[in-house]
């Protein structure tokens, strides 16, 4: 038994190293003093937090970070709101458009985003939405919708809806029954969908660089790719890695809190079929 | 009475779906239609007075262009190789996550990091790691090697970045498939003297087929869209650009909406063909189709 | 700065209401701000300060710095222009972008008094770079020519042709001395600059004067032959296919090159490097194929965005940013050659520009790059087919290049 455990421990460690080394490398790079940044070592030989300070003082990173947070939150909220309606209908109601809706969502999920870049660029510049928050929120919501609809409808199917009826028989009003019985049962599905939708919006790069042009709406990933370095001859390695670590923090927090939810959300529906 | 209830239910269902459907129609449906229209036009922002219908001439231009076929080939290579690696590694990873006796929860948490991390951020990590002078991986190479400036090494690094980022996703999908393989079958087969490998090939794989097919479909379509990693790692130089990179360049750098839209449509068609192949030929069920 | 929510509502409103209702969202409060977008230039802020002082409250120039690389600068500008962004007023544009932006009607023509002021005293070659189809679209700000920079301790008499240069390199190699001639051979604009100059030296051009027909032909084949011969000779640095302006400069400063073809900024850098051969660092005309060559022409000008909401202030600001004193400051502080000829005799120039006579002379025969709205395609395609220079197949390359350029001119070109 001990030998077996040791064997698994080694395998586990390999997996963990595989998953974490690139992240550790970026973190280490962000802590390197500019004078040692080009030494090629994995770990910093001289530590500094300057890169983090610089990113906010002269990196122009604060506004993109605010944009990223705002845009991702709003997109998530809208996608969850619309997604809940649709998922409820798909899970509970008998109506003719049900399969069309599922098919459409699947189609959008598989959509090559770059196919939308050209037309959206032209449409948004004519509508004045280019380089604005709504200009990014629109595509983000659209691409988060399939995810939220699928995840939530899978969850909603598992809810024993008869409980609602039972509660009503026990004298609860319609709204009370919904709030006291259904909401707690549905919440996990909604949270899962929200986390996945947020990660997806947070992650986007293609729309962010195609549909924005200034700090007004540029999100953090796009801003990082535009870093120019403190002076003309200095490569922005330190600032880029510091900003990269900052962008990763919310993801790590989410993963730590919602690990189970994310896993169940990702695999929802994949098994059947 | 019941028909009334049914009609009401039908109406409610449609109303509840309407906002989401409207969103997808307006932001995905209309633009793709619009890009079909643009693809039949000469529409170059640099010649605003010079727009005209040109029929299929943009398609002829793109389909006879060597840059298009180069990036198409590159995209295919990256898709096939990285998905193949992901499938094998993902299967191994799923097995470890499923069977390990130690720190199961920790493992499942850690592998979510590559899944969740912003692709561009991870790409910068790889970019610096392979940059001579700065990178710890480049430091292991002989002097004077700059792998990101040569075609095959650069493609290799792009694939590596893809594989690292998406193997966990693949593994999680496969893990869900593993979970439905009944343990008793394994035990019975083991009693009959089947070795580990035999059991894997004879029992696990066939039962997991639907899960594998879905995972493959998702990943292939996703890999075909590859953009972020290449943008950061090579910007498409040395012919390492994917079709997405090429389209973006012709739109934003070239300002040629006609050509850019034509490429958009061609990519869309390719993706549709791949999806069609999976769904009809391989009979891949779509997720969520399992009845109520 | 507007807070994000407010901005969001403004933007949302913009899509449903007429622009007139948007009083609170616009930039009325800062009506006289002139937004200048320019490539990074170390002391440009001093010039901006000076103009703001002179403006005395008529306008206030705000300097916005674009990315470091030319492609990045262009991309950011054209994307915002295509989106009719009103936030840009004065644009510092590379001379090769004039045709594109003018043809797309993104920049305003210069007329009357403004044009007269912007033309006054400007040398012929740089003035032409501000024109498109006989109209003026920018105020010439700085020009540039490449020269042959060499170490006279290794090459006492500057060679005049490529053949001679290759001969010198061969001899230096035998003597075990630095024998590389540094040329911008990487796959980027620098390679096009080189090729363009070579075709001119062979008596031809890439496109015709109107920029609507491909020329190339025999002279181009000759130019390609010379480039390939050089790339395979002792004179070529093994990293030729990765060499850009700054790489070339560093190679000579570090002692591995005996000469380089580069812009004048290398002179000040060499003097500042403290190398003992800095005193032997000289300049000579750009080499040719059979006789004297034609120097590549560079530079940048100021254009006014069509979507500027403060047009008259923007024109005034642009004029100030490139007047005699501003050009003198750019030249002395940042090493950018002036477009106004009389500035070459101004205070401080003799010390910063000992080579100014050569620059003025080179300007007379310098070759501009092709003038066409699709220059971006022409340039990208050209550098693609010519890279790496050692694998050029003169006849074959000329044919393929011609094919792609013809397509590019019909805007059927695909950018690689």
Tab-separated table of C-alpha atoms in Angstrom, chain C residues 180-373:
chain	number	residue	atom	x	y	z
C	180	UNK	CA	30.869	42.662	-42.163
C	181	UNK	CA	28.891	45.325	-43.962
C	182	UNK	CA	25.714	45.674	-41.909
C	183	UNK	CA	22.513	46.007	-43.936
C	184	UNK	CA	18.890	45.886	-42.799
C	185	UNK	CA	18.100	42.452	-44.203
C	186	UNK	CA	15.422	41.238	-41.794
C	187	UNK	CA	11.942	40.571	-43.120
C	188	UNK	CA	10.487	44.028	-42.516
C	189	UNK	CA	10.314	47.503	-43.995
C	190	UNK	CA	14.108	47.864	-43.881
C	191	UNK	CA	14.473	45.147	-46.494
C	192	UNK	CA	12.066	47.026	-48.779
C	193	UNK	CA	14.029	50.223	-48.234
C	194	UNK	CA	17.157	48.426	-49.352
C	195	UNK	CA	15.543	46.787	-52.374
C	196	UNK	CA	13.878	50.024	-53.479
C	197	UNK	CA	17.186	51.803	-53.452
C	198	UNK	CA	18.865	48.970	-55.350
C	199	UNK	CA	16.245	48.973	-58.091
C	200	UNK	CA	16.770	52.731	-58.457
C	201	UNK	CA	20.514	52.206	-58.680
C	202	UNK	CA	19.877	49.725	-61.484
C	203	UNK	CA	17.890	52.396	-63.286
C	204	UNK	CA	14.358	51.208	-62.547
C	205	UNK	CA	11.609	51.404	-59.976
C	206	UNK	CA	9.140	49.119	-58.209
C	207	UNK	CA	6.036	50.989	-59.339
C	208	UNK	CA	5.588	53.733	-61.919
C	209	UNK	CA	5.432	57.370	-60.873
C	210	UNK	CA	1.642	57.352	-60.539
C	211	UNK	CA	1.835	54.277	-58.365
C	212	UNK	CA	-0.757	52.392	-60.387
C	213	UNK	CA	1.452	50.071	-62.438
C	214	UNK	CA	4.178	47.588	-61.562
C	215	UNK	CA	7.536	48.322	-63.206
C	216	UNK	CA	10.257	45.992	-61.825
C	217	UNK	CA	11.607	44.124	-64.882
C	218	UNK	CA	15.270	43.994	-65.893
C	219	UNK	CA	16.517	46.563	-63.336
C	220	UNK	CA	14.789	44.646	-60.555
C	221	UNK	CA	16.452	41.411	-61.626
C	222	UNK	CA	19.791	43.199	-61.630
C	223	UNK	CA	19.089	44.598	-58.160
C	224	UNK	CA	18.093	41.172	-56.869
C	225	UNK	CA	21.259	39.650	-58.314
C	226	UNK	CA	23.388	42.205	-56.503
C	227	UNK	CA	21.516	41.654	-53.246
C	228	UNK	CA	21.943	37.913	-53.485
C	229	UNK	CA	25.629	38.190	-54.373
C	230	UNK	CA	26.129	40.395	-51.356
C	231	UNK	CA	24.128	38.107	-49.061
C	232	UNK	CA	26.332	35.174	-50.050
C	233	UNK	CA	29.620	37.086	-49.845
C	234	UNK	CA	32.155	37.595	-47.076
C	235	UNK	CA	30.645	41.015	-46.457
C	236	UNK	CA	27.326	39.651	-45.214
C	237	UNK	CA	26.824	39.138	-41.503
C	238	UNK	CA	25.545	35.596	-40.839
C	239	UNK	CA	22.605	37.199	-39.045
C	240	UNK	CA	21.765	39.392	-42.054
C	241	UNK	CA	18.264	37.966	-42.186
C	242	UNK	CA	17.646	39.194	-38.636
C	243	UNK	CA	19.306	42.593	-38.937
C	244	UNK	CA	17.303	45.767	-38.365
C	245	UNK	CA	18.554	49.361	-37.968
C	246	UNK	CA	19.505	49.007	-34.355
C	247	UNK	CA	21.070	45.564	-34.766
C	248	UNK	CA	23.221	46.991	-37.543
C	249	UNK	CA	24.323	49.901	-35.372
C	250	UNK	CA	25.211	47.615	-32.477
C	251	UNK	CA	27.160	45.249	-34.719
C	252	UNK	CA	29.418	48.067	-35.877
C	253	UNK	CA	29.739	49.524	-32.391
C	254	UNK	CA	30.677	46.129	-31.000
C	255	UNK	CA	33.430	45.841	-33.589
C	256	UNK	CA	32.166	43.046	-35.836
C	257	UNK	CA	31.214	45.282	-38.754
C	258	UNK	CA	33.516	47.616	-40.699
C	259	UNK	CA	30.614	49.559	-42.206
C	260	UNK	CA	26.841	49.896	-42.188
C	261	UNK	CA	24.100	51.376	-44.328
C	262	UNK	CA	21.975	53.336	-41.929
C	263	UNK	CA	20.255	56.564	-40.915
C	264	UNK	CA	22.313	59.401	-39.394
C	265	UNK	CA	21.295	58.598	-35.801
C	266	UNK	CA	24.158	56.094	-35.731
C	267	UNK	CA	26.704	58.894	-35.714
C	268	UNK	CA	25.744	60.395	-32.360
C	269	UNK	CA	25.339	56.906	-30.902
C	270	UNK	CA	28.842	55.930	-32.023
C	271	UNK	CA	30.323	59.094	-30.500
C	272	UNK	CA	28.518	58.316	-27.253
C	273	UNK	CA	29.672	54.691	-27.252
C	274	UNK	CA	33.187	55.609	-26.192
C	275	UNK	CA	34.810	53.126	-28.583
C	276	UNK	CA	38.344	53.992	-29.599
C	277	UNK	CA	37.447	53.666	-33.265
C	278	UNK	CA	34.657	56.252	-32.866
C	279	UNK	CA	37.033	58.950	-34.113
C	280	UNK	CA	37.516	57.005	-37.358
C	281	UNK	CA	33.767	56.699	-37.945
C	282	UNK	CA	33.028	58.427	-41.269
C	283	UNK	CA	30.224	58.767	-43.771
C	284	UNK	CA	30.014	58.492	-47.564
C	285	UNK	CA	27.280	58.388	-50.222
C	286	UNK	CA	25.076	55.309	-50.483
C	287	UNK	CA	26.752	52.735	-52.757
C	288	UNK	CA	25.432	51.954	-56.225
C	289	UNK	CA	25.655	49.052	-58.645
C	290	UNK	CA	27.561	50.552	-61.603
C	291	UNK	CA	28.177	54.041	-60.307
C	292	UNK	CA	26.978	56.206	-57.445
C	293	UNK	CA	23.847	54.948	-55.700
C	294	UNK	CA	20.571	56.527	-54.611
C	295	UNK	CA	20.060	56.930	-50.904
C	296	UNK	CA	16.793	55.659	-49.417
C	297	UNK	CA	14.517	58.477	-48.290
C	298	UNK	CA	12.743	58.433	-44.936
C	299	UNK	CA	11.079	60.882	-42.595
C	300	UNK	CA	7.755	61.819	-41.092
C	301	UNK	CA	5.210	64.590	-41.490
C	302	UNK	CA	2.265	66.058	-39.624
C	303	UNK	CA	-1.233	65.466	-40.979
C	304	UNK	CA	-4.615	66.618	-39.657
C	305	UNK	CA	-7.320	64.035	-39.033
C	306	UNK	CA	-10.546	64.580	-40.927
C	307	UNK	CA	-12.419	63.744	-37.742
C	308	UNK	CA	-10.672	66.420	-35.705
C	309	UNK	CA	-13.151	68.700	-34.005
C	310	UNK	CA	-10.614	71.523	-33.648
C	311	UNK	CA	-9.372	71.757	-37.180
C	312	UNK	CA	-8.096	75.301	-37.259
C	313	UNK	CA	-6.227	74.880	-33.963
C	314	UNK	CA	-4.845	71.567	-35.227
C	315	UNK	CA	-3.412	73.219	-38.368
C	316	UNK	CA	-1.806	75.964	-36.279
C	317	UNK	CA	-0.379	73.466	-33.823
C	318	UNK	CA	1.030	71.285	-36.608
C	319	UNK	CA	2.689	74.307	-38.198
C	320	UNK	CA	4.331	75.226	-34.927
C	321	UNK	CA	5.476	71.652	-34.277
C	322	UNK	CA	7.507	71.719	-37.489
C	323	UNK	CA	8.580	75.355	-37.727
C	324	UNK	CA	12.259	76.227	-37.984
C	325	UNK	CA	12.963	76.201	-34.276
C	326	UNK	CA	11.047	72.950	-33.697
C	327	UNK	CA	12.943	71.284	-36.526
C	328	UNK	CA	16.221	72.576	-35.137
C	329	UNK	CA	15.361	71.122	-31.723
C	330	UNK	CA	14.389	67.760	-33.252
C	331	UNK	CA	17.624	67.712	-35.192
C	332	UNK	CA	19.949	68.677	-32.376
C	333	UNK	CA	18.210	66.814	-29.546
C	334	UNK	CA	16.882	63.722	-31.324
C	335	UNK	CA	18.998	63.443	-34.461
C	336	UNK	CA	16.172	63.915	-36.984
C	337	UNK	CA	17.290	65.749	-40.167
C	338	UNK	CA	15.219	68.902	-40.904
C	339	UNK	CA	13.121	69.399	-44.022
C	340	UNK	CA	13.642	73.166	-44.114
C	341	UNK	CA	16.977	73.718	-45.815
C	342	UNK	CA	17.988	76.847	-43.910
C	343	UNK	CA	17.790	74.963	-40.606
C	344	UNK	CA	20.950	73.092	-41.578
C	345	UNK	CA	22.893	76.284	-40.941
C	346	UNK	CA	21.218	77.014	-37.603
C	347	UNK	CA	22.827	77.136	-34.186
C	348	UNK	CA	24.252	73.848	-32.913
C	349	UNK	CA	23.875	72.091	-36.238
C	350	UNK	CA	27.548	72.081	-37.157
C	351	UNK	CA	28.352	70.078	-34.067
C	352	UNK	CA	25.355	67.689	-34.170
C	353	UNK	CA	25.444	67.337	-37.955
C	354	UNK	CA	28.973	67.310	-39.294
C	355	UNK	CA	27.569	65.243	-42.180
C	356	UNK	CA	24.902	67.800	-43.082
C	357	UNK	CA	26.469	68.621	-46.421
C	358	UNK	CA	26.319	64.981	-47.394
C	359	UNK	CA	22.690	64.706	-46.270
C	360	UNK	CA	21.646	67.703	-48.371
C	361	UNK	CA	23.510	66.303	-51.349
C	362	UNK	CA	22.000	62.839	-50.891
C	363	UNK	CA	18.529	64.399	-50.699
C	364	UNK	CA	18.912	65.534	-54.315
C	365	UNK	CA	19.036	61.979	-55.646
C	366	UNK	CA	17.345	60.114	-52.799
C	367	UNK	CA	14.605	57.696	-53.864
C	368	UNK	CA	11.240	57.702	-52.148
C	369	UNK	CA	9.423	54.416	-51.752
C	370	UNK	CA	6.489	53.708	-54.079
C	371	UNK	CA	3.592	56.107	-53.605
C	372	UNK	CA	0.361	54.128	-53.485
C	373	UNK	CA	-2.566	53.756	-51.107
